[in-house]
Short mmCIF file of N, CA, C and O in Angstrom, two decimals:
data_model
loop_
_atom_site.label_atom_id
_atom_site.label_comp_id
_atom_site.label_asym_id
_atom_site.label_seq_id
_atom_site.Cartn_x
_atom_site.Cartn_y
_atom_site.Cartn_z
N GLN A 235 0.83 -1.20 0.00
CA GLN A 235 0.00 0.00 0.00
C GLN A 235 0.88 1.26 0.00
O GLN A 235 2.07 1.18 0.23
N VAL A 236 0.23 2.37 -0.26
CA VAL A 236 0.89 3.67 -0.19
C VAL A 236 0.14 4.52 0.83
O VAL A 236 -1.08 4.64 0.77
N GLN A 237 0.87 5.07 1.77
CA GLN A 237 0.26 5.94 2.78
C GLN A 237 0.79 7.36 2.59
O GLN A 237 1.97 7.57 2.27
N LEU A 238 -0.10 8.33 2.79
CA LEU A 238 0.24 9.73 2.63
C LEU A 238 -0.15 10.49 3.90
O LEU A 238 -1.27 10.33 4.39
N VAL A 239 0.77 11.29 4.40
CA VAL A 239 0.49 12.11 5.58
C VAL A 239 0.79 13.55 5.24
O VAL A 239 1.92 13.90 4.90
N GLU A 240 -0.23 14.39 5.36
CA GLU A 240 -0.10 15.81 5.01
C GLU A 240 0.10 16.64 6.27
O GLU A 240 -0.35 16.27 7.36
N SER A 241 0.70 17.78 6.09
CA SER A 241 0.85 18.75 7.17
C SER A 241 1.05 20.13 6.58
O SER A 241 1.35 20.27 5.39
N GLY A 242 0.86 21.15 7.41
CA GLY A 242 1.19 22.51 7.00
C GLY A 242 0.03 23.44 6.75
O GLY A 242 0.25 24.62 6.45
N GLY A 243 -1.18 22.97 6.85
CA GLY A 243 -2.32 23.87 6.65
C GLY A 243 -2.48 24.83 7.81
O GLY A 243 -1.77 24.77 8.81
N GLY A 244 -3.43 25.75 7.66
CA GLY A 244 -3.69 26.70 8.72
C GLY A 244 -4.41 27.93 8.23
O GLY A 244 -4.94 27.96 7.12
N LEU A 245 -4.41 28.94 9.09
CA LEU A 245 -5.05 30.22 8.79
C LEU A 245 -3.98 31.24 8.42
O LEU A 245 -2.98 31.38 9.14
N VAL A 246 -4.19 31.93 7.33
CA VAL A 246 -3.22 32.94 6.88
C VAL A 246 -3.99 34.12 6.30
O VAL A 246 -5.10 33.96 5.77
N GLN A 247 -3.40 35.29 6.40
CA GLN A 247 -4.01 36.48 5.84
C GLN A 247 -3.80 36.55 4.34
O GLN A 247 -2.83 35.98 3.82
N PRO A 248 -4.68 37.24 3.64
CA PRO A 248 -4.47 37.43 2.19
C PRO A 248 -3.09 38.02 1.92
O PRO A 248 -2.64 38.93 2.63
N GLY A 249 -2.44 37.47 0.90
CA GLY A 249 -1.09 37.90 0.57
C GLY A 249 -0.02 37.10 1.27
O GLY A 249 1.17 37.23 0.94
N GLY A 250 -0.41 36.28 2.21
CA GLY A 250 0.55 35.49 2.97
C GLY A 250 0.96 34.21 2.27
O GLY A 250 0.56 33.95 1.13
N SER A 251 1.77 33.42 2.98
CA SER A 251 2.31 32.19 2.42
C SER A 251 2.12 31.02 3.38
O SER A 251 2.07 31.21 4.60
N LEU A 252 2.03 29.84 2.80
CA LEU A 252 2.01 28.60 3.55
C LEU A 252 2.75 27.55 2.73
O LEU A 252 2.79 27.64 1.50
N ARG A 253 3.31 26.56 3.43
CA ARG A 253 3.89 25.43 2.73
C ARG A 253 3.26 24.15 3.25
O ARG A 253 3.29 23.86 4.45
N LEU A 254 2.69 23.38 2.33
CA LEU A 254 2.12 22.08 2.65
C LEU A 254 3.15 21.00 2.36
O LEU A 254 3.92 21.11 1.41
N SER A 255 3.13 19.97 3.20
CA SER A 255 4.01 18.82 3.01
C SER A 255 3.19 17.56 2.93
O SER A 255 2.15 17.44 3.58
N CYS A 256 3.67 16.61 2.14
CA CYS A 256 3.01 15.32 2.01
C CYS A 256 4.10 14.25 2.00
O CYS A 256 4.87 14.15 1.05
N ALA A 257 4.14 13.47 3.07
CA ALA A 257 5.14 12.41 3.20
C ALA A 257 4.52 11.08 2.77
O ALA A 257 3.47 10.69 3.29
N ALA A 258 5.18 10.42 1.84
CA ALA A 258 4.71 9.13 1.33
C ALA A 258 5.51 8.01 1.99
O ALA A 258 6.71 8.13 2.24
N SER A 259 4.81 6.90 2.25
CA SER A 259 5.46 5.72 2.80
C SER A 259 4.79 4.48 2.23
O SER A 259 3.75 4.56 1.59
N GLY A 260 5.42 3.34 2.49
CA GLY A 260 4.88 2.09 1.97
C GLY A 260 5.54 1.74 0.65
O GLY A 260 6.77 1.80 0.52
N SER A 261 4.76 1.39 -0.33
CA SER A 261 5.28 0.94 -1.63
C SER A 261 5.65 2.14 -2.51
O SER A 261 5.05 2.40 -3.55
N ILE A 262 6.69 2.84 -2.08
CA ILE A 262 7.14 4.05 -2.78
C ILE A 262 7.50 3.75 -4.23
O ILE A 262 7.24 4.55 -5.13
N PHE A 263 8.06 2.58 -4.47
CA PHE A 263 8.53 2.23 -5.80
C PHE A 263 7.42 2.26 -6.84
O PHE A 263 7.67 2.38 -8.03
N SER A 264 6.17 2.13 -6.37
CA SER A 264 5.05 2.05 -7.31
C SER A 264 4.50 3.43 -7.70
O SER A 264 3.65 3.53 -8.57
N ILE A 265 4.99 4.49 -7.05
CA ILE A 265 4.47 5.84 -7.32
C ILE A 265 5.13 6.40 -8.57
O ILE A 265 6.35 6.38 -8.70
N TYR A 266 4.33 6.93 -9.49
CA TYR A 266 4.91 7.56 -10.67
C TYR A 266 4.57 9.05 -10.76
O TYR A 266 5.16 9.77 -11.59
N ALA A 267 3.66 9.53 -9.95
CA ALA A 267 3.36 10.97 -9.91
C ALA A 267 2.65 11.29 -8.60
O ALA A 267 2.01 10.43 -8.00
N MET A 268 2.78 12.55 -8.20
CA MET A 268 2.04 13.01 -7.02
C MET A 268 1.48 14.38 -7.31
O MET A 268 1.97 15.12 -8.18
N GLY A 269 0.44 14.72 -6.58
CA GLY A 269 -0.18 16.00 -6.82
C GLY A 269 -0.93 16.51 -5.60
O GLY A 269 -1.11 15.80 -4.62
N TRP A 270 -1.32 17.77 -5.70
CA TRP A 270 -2.18 18.39 -4.70
C TRP A 270 -3.50 18.79 -5.36
O TRP A 270 -3.50 19.36 -6.44
N TYR A 271 -4.56 18.44 -4.67
CA TYR A 271 -5.90 18.82 -5.09
C TYR A 271 -6.51 19.66 -3.97
O TYR A 271 -6.05 19.64 -2.84
N ARG A 272 -7.58 20.35 -4.30
CA ARG A 272 -8.29 21.09 -3.26
C ARG A 272 -9.79 21.06 -3.51
O ARG A 272 -10.23 20.90 -4.65
N GLN A 273 -10.52 21.21 -2.42
CA GLN A 273 -11.97 21.23 -2.51
C GLN A 273 -12.49 22.31 -1.57
O GLN A 273 -12.37 22.19 -0.34
N GLY A 274 -13.01 23.36 -2.19
CA GLY A 274 -13.59 24.45 -1.42
C GLY A 274 -15.06 24.18 -1.14
O GLY A 274 -15.66 23.27 -1.70
N PRO A 275 -15.65 24.98 -0.26
CA PRO A 275 -17.07 24.79 0.09
C PRO A 275 -17.98 24.84 -1.14
O PRO A 275 -17.94 25.81 -1.90
N GLY A 276 -18.74 23.80 -1.33
CA GLY A 276 -19.67 23.75 -2.45
C GLY A 276 -19.04 23.49 -3.80
O GLY A 276 -19.73 23.54 -4.82
N ASN A 277 -17.75 23.21 -3.80
CA ASN A 277 -17.04 22.99 -5.07
C ASN A 277 -16.59 21.55 -5.23
O ASN A 277 -16.49 20.81 -4.25
N GLN A 278 -16.32 21.19 -6.47
CA GLN A 278 -15.74 19.87 -6.71
C GLN A 278 -14.24 19.91 -6.43
O GLN A 278 -13.62 20.97 -6.45
N ARG A 279 -13.71 18.74 -6.18
CA ARG A 279 -12.26 18.65 -5.96
C ARG A 279 -11.56 18.95 -7.29
O ARG A 279 -11.95 18.43 -8.35
N GLU A 280 -10.53 19.79 -7.23
CA GLU A 280 -9.82 20.18 -8.44
C GLU A 280 -8.32 20.01 -8.27
O GLU A 280 -7.79 20.15 -7.15
N LEU A 281 -7.66 19.75 -9.38
CA LEU A 281 -6.20 19.64 -9.36
C LEU A 281 -5.58 21.03 -9.19
O LEU A 281 -5.95 21.97 -9.89
N VAL A 282 -4.63 21.13 -8.28
CA VAL A 282 -3.90 22.37 -8.07
C VAL A 282 -2.53 22.29 -8.76
O VAL A 282 -2.15 23.19 -9.51
N ALA A 283 -1.79 21.22 -8.48
CA ALA A 283 -0.46 21.06 -9.06
C ALA A 283 -0.07 19.60 -9.00
O ALA A 283 -0.53 18.87 -8.11
N ALA A 284 0.77 19.19 -9.93
CA ALA A 284 1.23 17.80 -9.96
C ALA A 284 2.69 17.77 -10.37
O ALA A 284 3.19 18.69 -11.03
N ILE A 285 3.37 16.68 -9.96
CA ILE A 285 4.77 16.52 -10.27
C ILE A 285 5.05 15.05 -10.52
O ILE A 285 4.48 14.18 -9.85
N SER A 286 5.89 14.78 -11.50
CA SER A 286 6.28 13.40 -11.74
C SER A 286 7.18 12.93 -10.60
O SER A 286 7.83 13.74 -9.94
N TRP A 287 7.24 11.63 -10.37
CA TRP A 287 8.04 11.13 -9.26
C TRP A 287 9.52 11.42 -9.49
O TRP A 287 10.28 11.60 -8.55
N SER A 288 9.93 11.50 -10.75
CA SER A 288 11.31 11.87 -11.04
C SER A 288 11.57 13.35 -10.78
O SER A 288 12.71 13.78 -10.68
N GLY A 289 10.50 14.13 -10.72
CA GLY A 289 10.64 15.55 -10.45
C GLY A 289 10.90 16.41 -11.66
O GLY A 289 11.04 17.63 -11.54
N ASP A 290 10.93 15.81 -12.85
CA ASP A 290 11.30 16.59 -14.04
C ASP A 290 10.10 17.13 -14.80
O ASP A 290 10.27 17.77 -15.84
N SER A 291 8.90 16.90 -14.30
CA SER A 291 7.71 17.39 -14.97
C SER A 291 6.71 17.89 -13.94
O SER A 291 6.43 17.20 -12.96
N THR A 292 6.21 19.10 -14.17
CA THR A 292 5.21 19.67 -13.28
C THR A 292 4.10 20.29 -14.11
O THR A 292 4.29 20.65 -15.28
N ASN A 293 2.93 20.41 -13.52
CA ASN A 293 1.87 21.19 -14.13
C ASN A 293 1.01 21.82 -13.05
O ASN A 293 0.95 21.33 -11.92
N TYR A 294 0.38 22.93 -13.42
CA TYR A 294 -0.37 23.74 -12.46
C TYR A 294 -1.72 24.15 -13.03
O TYR A 294 -1.87 24.36 -14.23
N ALA A 295 -2.66 24.33 -12.13
CA ALA A 295 -3.92 24.95 -12.51
C ALA A 295 -3.65 26.41 -12.87
O ALA A 295 -2.78 27.05 -12.27
N ASP A 296 -4.38 26.93 -13.83
CA ASP A 296 -4.17 28.31 -14.25
C ASP A 296 -4.32 29.28 -13.08
O ASP A 296 -3.63 30.30 -13.02
N SER A 297 -5.21 28.96 -12.17
CA SER A 297 -5.51 29.88 -11.07
C SER A 297 -4.36 30.03 -10.08
O SER A 297 -4.36 30.97 -9.28
N VAL A 298 -3.39 29.13 -10.12
CA VAL A 298 -2.29 29.19 -9.15
C VAL A 298 -0.92 29.41 -9.81
O VAL A 298 0.08 29.57 -9.10
N LYS A 299 -0.88 29.43 -11.12
CA LYS A 299 0.40 29.63 -11.81
C LYS A 299 1.05 30.94 -11.39
O LYS A 299 0.40 31.98 -11.33
N GLY A 300 2.33 30.85 -11.10
CA GLY A 300 3.06 32.03 -10.67
C GLY A 300 2.98 32.31 -9.18
O GLY A 300 3.71 33.15 -8.66
N ARG A 301 2.08 31.60 -8.49
CA ARG A 301 1.95 31.80 -7.04
C ARG A 301 2.32 30.55 -6.25
O ARG A 301 2.87 30.64 -5.15
N PHE A 302 2.01 29.39 -6.79
CA PHE A 302 2.27 28.12 -6.10
C PHE A 302 3.41 27.39 -6.80
O PHE A 302 3.55 27.46 -8.03
N THR A 303 4.18 26.66 -6.01
CA THR A 303 5.25 25.84 -6.55
C THR A 303 5.21 24.46 -5.91
O THR A 303 5.22 24.35 -4.68
N ILE A 304 5.19 23.43 -6.74
CA ILE A 304 5.25 22.06 -6.24
C ILE A 304 6.68 21.56 -6.40
O ILE A 304 7.34 21.84 -7.40
N SER A 305 7.14 20.84 -5.39
CA SER A 305 8.50 20.31 -5.44
C SER A 305 8.56 18.98 -4.69
O SER A 305 7.60 18.60 -4.01
N ARG A 306 9.68 18.31 -4.84
CA ARG A 306 9.81 16.98 -4.24
C ARG A 306 11.21 16.80 -3.67
O ARG A 306 12.19 17.22 -4.28
N ASP A 307 11.26 16.20 -2.49
CA ASP A 307 12.53 15.83 -1.87
C ASP A 307 12.61 14.31 -1.89
O ASP A 307 11.93 13.63 -1.12
N SER A 308 13.42 13.79 -2.80
CA SER A 308 13.48 12.34 -2.98
C SER A 308 14.09 11.63 -1.77
O SER A 308 13.81 10.46 -1.53
N THR A 309 14.91 12.33 -1.01
CA THR A 309 15.54 11.70 0.16
C THR A 309 14.54 11.50 1.29
O THR A 309 14.75 10.66 2.16
N LYS A 310 13.47 12.29 1.27
CA LYS A 310 12.46 12.19 2.32
C LYS A 310 11.13 11.64 1.81
O LYS A 310 10.17 11.54 2.57
N ASN A 311 11.07 11.31 0.51
CA ASN A 311 9.81 10.85 -0.10
C ASN A 311 8.68 11.82 0.23
O ASN A 311 7.57 11.40 0.58
N THR A 312 8.98 13.07 0.09
CA THR A 312 8.03 14.12 0.48
C THR A 312 7.83 15.10 -0.66
O THR A 312 8.80 15.47 -1.34
N VAL A 313 6.59 15.48 -0.86
CA VAL A 313 6.23 16.49 -1.85
C VAL A 313 5.73 17.72 -1.11
O VAL A 313 5.00 17.60 -0.12
N TYR A 314 6.12 18.87 -1.62
CA TYR A 314 5.74 20.13 -0.99
C TYR A 314 4.90 20.98 -1.95
O TYR A 314 5.03 20.88 -3.17
N LEU A 315 4.07 21.81 -1.37
CA LEU A 315 3.36 22.82 -2.14
C LEU A 315 3.60 24.16 -1.45
O LEU A 315 3.06 24.41 -0.36
N GLN A 316 4.44 24.97 -2.05
CA GLN A 316 4.69 26.31 -1.54
C GLN A 316 3.65 27.24 -2.13
O GLN A 316 3.54 27.36 -3.34
N MET A 317 2.89 27.88 -1.26
CA MET A 317 1.80 28.74 -1.69
C MET A 317 2.09 30.17 -1.25
O MET A 317 2.18 30.45 -0.06
N ASN A 318 2.25 31.04 -2.24
CA ASN A 318 2.53 32.45 -1.98
C ASN A 318 1.38 33.31 -2.50
O ASN A 318 0.57 32.85 -3.29
N SER A 319 1.34 34.54 -2.04
CA SER A 319 0.31 35.48 -2.49
C SER A 319 -1.08 34.87 -2.39
O SER A 319 -1.88 34.93 -3.34
N LEU A 320 -1.35 34.29 -1.25
CA LEU A 320 -2.62 33.58 -1.08
C LEU A 320 -3.80 34.54 -1.13
O LEU A 320 -3.72 35.69 -0.68
N LYS A 321 -4.89 34.02 -1.67
CA LYS A 321 -6.13 34.78 -1.84
C LYS A 321 -7.26 34.07 -1.09
O LYS A 321 -7.20 32.86 -0.88
N PRO A 322 -8.29 34.80 -0.72
CA PRO A 322 -9.42 34.14 -0.05
C PRO A 322 -9.99 32.98 -0.85
O PRO A 322 -10.44 31.98 -0.26
N GLU A 323 -9.96 33.07 -2.17
CA GLU A 323 -10.49 31.99 -2.99
C GLU A 323 -9.62 30.74 -2.99
O GLU A 323 -10.01 29.71 -3.54
N ASP A 324 -8.46 30.81 -2.37
CA ASP A 324 -7.63 29.62 -2.19
C ASP A 324 -8.07 28.80 -0.99
O ASP A 324 -7.56 27.70 -0.76
N THR A 325 -9.00 29.34 -0.22
CA THR A 325 -9.51 28.61 0.95
C THR A 325 -10.15 27.30 0.53
O THR A 325 -11.03 27.27 -0.34
N ALA A 326 -9.68 26.22 1.12
CA ALA A 326 -10.16 24.89 0.75
C ALA A 326 -9.48 23.85 1.64
O ALA A 326 -8.53 24.17 2.37
N VAL A 327 -9.98 22.64 1.54
CA VAL A 327 -9.24 21.50 2.08
C VAL A 327 -8.32 21.00 0.98
O VAL A 327 -8.78 20.75 -0.14
N TYR A 328 -7.06 20.89 1.28
CA TYR A 328 -6.06 20.47 0.32
C TYR A 328 -5.71 19.00 0.56
O TYR A 328 -5.42 18.60 1.70
N TYR A 329 -5.75 18.23 -0.51
CA TYR A 329 -5.49 16.80 -0.43
C TYR A 329 -4.26 16.44 -1.25
O TYR A 329 -4.11 16.89 -2.40
N CYS A 330 -3.43 15.61 -0.68
CA CYS A 330 -2.30 15.05 -1.40
C CYS A 330 -2.75 13.78 -2.11
O CYS A 330 -3.55 13.00 -1.55
N ASN A 331 -2.24 13.58 -3.29
CA ASN A 331 -2.59 12.40 -4.08
C ASN A 331 -1.33 11.75 -4.63
O ASN A 331 -0.41 12.44 -5.05
N ALA A 332 -1.32 10.43 -4.62
CA ALA A 332 -0.23 9.68 -5.24
C ALA A 332 -0.82 8.75 -6.29
O ALA A 332 -1.81 8.06 -6.01
N ALA A 333 -0.23 8.76 -7.46
CA ALA A 333 -0.63 7.85 -8.52
C ALA A 333 0.30 6.64 -8.48
O ALA A 333 1.51 6.79 -8.71
N SER A 334 -0.26 5.50 -8.14
CA SER A 334 0.54 4.29 -7.97
C SER A 334 0.21 3.30 -9.08
O SER A 334 -0.97 3.05 -9.36
N SER A 335 1.26 2.73 -9.67
CA SER A 335 1.06 1.74 -10.74
C SER A 335 0.46 0.46 -10.19
O SER A 335 -0.11 -0.33 -10.94
N ARG A 336 0.56 0.24 -8.90
CA ARG A 336 0.05 -0.98 -8.30
C ARG A 336 -1.26 -0.76 -7.55
O ARG A 336 -2.13 -1.64 -7.58
N TYR A 337 -1.40 0.39 -6.88
CA TYR A 337 -2.55 0.61 -6.01
C TYR A 337 -3.51 1.68 -6.50
O TYR A 337 -4.47 2.01 -5.82
N GLY A 338 -3.22 2.24 -7.68
CA GLY A 338 -4.11 3.26 -8.20
C GLY A 338 -3.92 4.59 -7.52
O GLY A 338 -2.82 4.93 -7.08
N SER A 339 -5.00 5.34 -7.39
CA SER A 339 -4.95 6.68 -6.82
C SER A 339 -5.11 6.60 -5.30
O SER A 339 -6.08 6.05 -4.81
N ARG A 340 -4.15 7.15 -4.60
CA ARG A 340 -4.18 7.14 -3.14
C ARG A 340 -4.27 8.57 -2.64
O ARG A 340 -3.65 9.48 -3.19
N TRP A 341 -5.03 8.75 -1.54
CA TRP A 341 -5.27 10.09 -1.01
C TRP A 341 -4.82 10.24 0.43
O TRP A 341 -4.90 9.30 1.22
N GLY A 342 -4.40 11.44 0.76
CA GLY A 342 -4.14 11.79 2.14
C GLY A 342 -5.44 12.19 2.83
O GLY A 342 -6.51 12.21 2.21
N GLN A 343 -5.34 12.54 4.09
CA GLN A 343 -6.53 12.84 4.88
C GLN A 343 -7.05 14.25 4.66
O GLN A 343 -8.18 14.57 5.03
N GLY A 344 -6.23 15.10 4.05
CA GLY A 344 -6.64 16.48 3.81
C GLY A 344 -6.17 17.42 4.90
O GLY A 344 -6.08 17.04 6.07
N THR A 345 -5.87 18.64 4.50
CA THR A 345 -5.47 19.67 5.46
C THR A 345 -6.16 20.98 5.09
O THR A 345 -6.20 21.35 3.92
N GLN A 346 -6.71 21.65 6.08
CA GLN A 346 -7.48 22.86 5.83
C GLN A 346 -6.56 24.06 5.65
O GLN A 346 -5.66 24.30 6.46
N VAL A 347 -6.83 24.82 4.59
CA VAL A 347 -6.16 26.10 4.37
C VAL A 347 -7.24 27.18 4.34
O VAL A 347 -8.18 27.09 3.54
N THR A 348 -7.11 28.15 5.20
CA THR A 348 -8.07 29.24 5.26
C THR A 348 -7.33 30.56 5.07
O THR A 348 -6.38 30.86 5.81
N VAL A 349 -7.77 31.31 4.08
CA VAL A 349 -7.17 32.62 3.80
C VAL A 349 -8.19 33.68 4.14
O VAL A 349 -9.21 33.82 3.46
N SER A 350 -7.93 34.41 5.19
CA SER A 350 -8.90 35.38 5.68
C SER A 350 -8.21 36.43 6.54
O SER A 350 -7.23 36.14 7.23
N SER A 351 -8.74 37.64 6.49
CA SER A 351 -8.21 38.69 7.35
C SER A 351 -9.00 38.77 8.65
O SER A 351 -8.69 39.59 9.51
#
């Protein structure tokens, strides 16, 4: 199996920054990509950013381009989402996802991000 543990959410003022972390464990060898999704109140879950397990390919939702950066630390099996210039519309529960060739799509428990003054 693949287990994901997220951390780093919280309350931040507009214009502020947060960094989310997602630590993967278990059958790491089966992971070929990881990503961050979010689900705001009354909204569907949407992709925010994704990165290949090799780290050489990334993609972002248009709404976060230039503000968010996804990265990976291979020594820690951890993926990060650096979020800058946060806006109230970024408020959501953020979920880490791992795409596994053996176990399919795996999800973390979610972490709340609230952007408010």
